[in-house]
Amino acid sequence: MHIIRAADCKTMPWKNGGGTTTEIVVSPKGASLNAFDWRISMAHVGADGPFSSFPGIDRTLSVLSGNGIRLAFGDGETVKLDRASRPFFFAADRAVDGVLVDGPIDDLNVMSRRGAWTHRIERLRGGGSFSAEEGVLVLVAREGDWQVDGAALPAGDSAVLDAPGRVELSVSGSAAELYAVWLTSEP
């Protein structure tokens, strides 16, 4: 298991230049925005505007803070996401504009290369035992004082576990939130 401290994550411009994102982890390590297999990042969205297009990429968006965002897709579909919403999966090459509900938000983005990798996300509020049967399990601590196999994982930090492997999670306090992201390569 590898711990990624929030202070060690790099912040960079969005692909379309409309804001900034903080990259938590990318595979392969050091891959550009056009050449990654999968990527996990957090973005601060301070204004309405178009999402960057990522051809051949699937994306899941989760609202971490703020009052929410409405996704207005080019084909007419609209989806409103807020803190209570389940993580929302969509093709990252679909044209979409983000319209803030009432002020800025922070979000978690998980992206994987379609046909090569798949991903799924679960928002956790308590401890338990979790495994990576294949691929990679990434744990992103959002709120609370988490312990991963006895190692401290405070809010903002992440842990990466390569398969096969299993971790024990525990948390102190009632305000706790952690995102578990499973990434699996396709045959």
Short mmCIF file of C-alpha atoms in Angstrom, two decimals, residues 35-162:
data_model
loop_
_atom_site.label_atom_id
_atom_site.label_comp_id
_atom_site.label_asym_id
_atom_site.label_seq_id
_atom_site.Cartn_x
_atom_site.Cartn_y
_atom_site.Cartn_z
CA ALA A 35 -2.16 9.65 -22.56
CA PHE A 36 -3.37 8.29 -19.20
CA ASP A 37 -4.96 4.87 -18.64
CA TRP A 38 -6.77 6.16 -15.57
CA ARG A 39 -6.69 9.31 -13.44
CA ILE A 40 -8.17 10.51 -10.14
CA SER A 41 -8.32 14.22 -9.36
CA MET A 42 -10.23 16.91 -7.47
CA ALA A 43 -11.34 20.13 -9.12
CA HIS A 44 -12.59 23.46 -7.85
CA VAL A 45 -15.38 24.76 -10.06
CA GLY A 46 -15.90 28.47 -9.51
CA ALA A 47 -17.89 29.43 -12.61
CA ASP A 48 -20.30 27.96 -15.16
CA GLY A 49 -18.70 26.61 -18.30
CA PRO A 50 -17.92 23.67 -20.58
CA PHE A 51 -16.23 20.53 -19.33
CA SER A 52 -12.98 19.49 -20.99
CA SER A 53 -13.47 16.77 -23.59
CA PHE A 54 -11.52 13.54 -23.12
CA PRO A 55 -12.00 11.33 -26.21
CA GLY A 56 -12.21 7.62 -25.39
CA ILE A 57 -12.50 8.23 -21.64
CA ASP A 58 -15.26 7.33 -19.16
CA ARG A 59 -15.72 9.64 -16.19
CA THR A 60 -17.44 9.59 -12.81
CA LEU A 61 -18.12 12.86 -11.00
CA SER A 62 -18.90 13.25 -7.29
CA VAL A 63 -19.69 16.57 -5.59
CA LEU A 64 -17.50 16.98 -2.49
CA SER A 65 -18.55 20.45 -1.31
CA GLY A 66 -20.87 23.27 -2.28
CA ASN A 67 -24.53 23.38 -3.29
CA GLY A 68 -24.25 21.34 -6.46
CA ILE A 69 -23.92 21.51 -10.21
CA ARG A 70 -26.27 20.88 -13.10
CA LEU A 71 -24.75 19.04 -16.05
CA ALA A 72 -26.29 20.17 -19.34
CA PHE A 73 -25.33 17.69 -22.04
CA GLY A 74 -25.25 18.65 -25.71
CA ASP A 75 -27.94 16.05 -26.51
CA GLY A 76 -30.43 17.77 -24.17
CA GLU A 77 -30.04 15.56 -21.08
CA THR A 78 -29.62 17.42 -17.78
CA VAL A 79 -28.53 15.97 -14.45
CA LYS A 80 -28.33 17.80 -11.11
CA LEU A 81 -25.63 16.61 -8.73
CA ASP A 82 -25.13 17.62 -5.11
CA ARG A 83 -23.53 16.22 -1.96
CA ALA A 84 -26.32 13.66 -1.54
CA SER A 85 -26.13 12.40 -5.15
CA ARG A 86 -24.55 9.11 -6.02
CA PRO A 87 -21.34 9.39 -8.06
CA PHE A 88 -22.44 10.04 -11.67
CA PHE A 89 -20.90 8.07 -14.57
CA PHE A 90 -20.77 9.47 -18.13
CA ALA A 91 -18.64 9.45 -21.28
CA ALA A 92 -16.01 12.20 -20.96
CA ASP A 93 -16.16 12.86 -24.70
CA ARG A 94 -19.81 13.91 -24.49
CA ALA A 95 -20.33 17.65 -24.82
CA VAL A 96 -21.40 18.99 -21.42
CA ASP A 97 -21.61 22.35 -19.67
CA GLY A 98 -21.57 22.70 -15.90
CA VAL A 99 -24.00 25.19 -14.35
CA LEU A 100 -23.40 25.86 -10.66
CA VAL A 101 -26.51 25.67 -8.45
CA ASP A 102 -25.57 28.36 -5.93
CA GLY A 103 -21.86 29.09 -5.70
CA PRO A 104 -18.67 27.13 -6.29
CA ILE A 105 -18.18 23.41 -5.74
CA ASP A 106 -15.34 20.98 -5.31
CA ASP A 107 -15.64 17.62 -7.04
CA LEU A 108 -13.91 14.29 -7.35
CA ASN A 109 -13.21 13.06 -10.89
CA VAL A 110 -12.36 9.47 -11.74
CA MET A 111 -11.51 8.79 -15.38
CA SER A 112 -10.52 5.59 -17.18
CA ARG A 113 -9.66 4.77 -20.79
CA ARG A 114 -12.67 3.06 -22.39
CA GLY A 115 -11.90 -0.45 -23.64
CA ALA A 116 -8.74 -0.70 -21.53
CA TRP A 117 -9.88 0.07 -17.96
CA THR A 118 -13.14 0.24 -16.03
CA HIS A 119 -13.85 1.89 -12.70
CA ARG A 120 -16.47 1.97 -9.99
CA ILE A 121 -16.81 4.22 -6.95
CA GLU A 122 -18.40 3.82 -3.55
CA ARG A 123 -18.81 6.56 -0.93
CA LEU A 124 -18.09 5.15 2.54
CA ARG A 125 -19.03 6.60 5.91
CA GLY A 126 -17.69 3.85 8.16
CA GLY A 127 -14.98 1.25 8.43
CA GLY A 128 -14.76 -2.30 7.22
CA SER A 129 -12.66 -4.67 5.22
CA PHE A 130 -12.11 -3.97 1.51
CA SER A 131 -10.20 -5.84 -1.14
CA ALA A 132 -8.70 -5.39 -4.57
CA GLU A 133 -9.13 -8.74 -6.29
CA GLU A 134 -7.62 -7.36 -9.50
CA GLY A 135 -6.39 -3.98 -10.67
CA VAL A 136 -6.07 -1.18 -8.14
CA LEU A 137 -8.06 0.12 -5.15
CA VAL A 138 -7.66 3.83 -4.38
CA LEU A 139 -9.05 5.26 -1.14
CA VAL A 140 -9.62 9.04 -1.06
CA ALA A 141 -10.27 10.38 2.46
CA ARG A 142 -12.64 13.34 2.35
CA GLU A 143 -13.66 13.84 5.96
CA GLY A 144 -12.68 12.26 9.28
CA ASP A 145 -9.61 10.63 10.76
CA TRP A 146 -9.26 7.32 8.94
CA GLN A 147 -6.93 4.44 9.66
CA VAL A 148 -5.94 2.09 6.81
CA ASP A 149 -4.27 -1.04 8.16
CA GLY A 150 -3.19 1.08 11.13
CA ALA A 151 -1.72 3.92 9.03
CA ALA A 152 -3.21 7.40 9.47
CA LEU A 153 -5.18 8.66 6.47
CA PRO A 154 -6.47 12.15 7.36
CA ALA A 155 -8.88 14.11 5.18
CA GLY A 156 -7.27 15.00 1.85
CA ASP A 157 -4.89 12.04 1.79
CA SER A 158 -5.27 8.90 -0.33
CA ALA A 159 -4.04 5.29 -0.28
CA VAL A 160 -3.32 3.07 -3.29
CA LEU A 161 -3.49 -0.71 -3.02
CA ASP A 162 -2.44 -2.96 -5.91
#
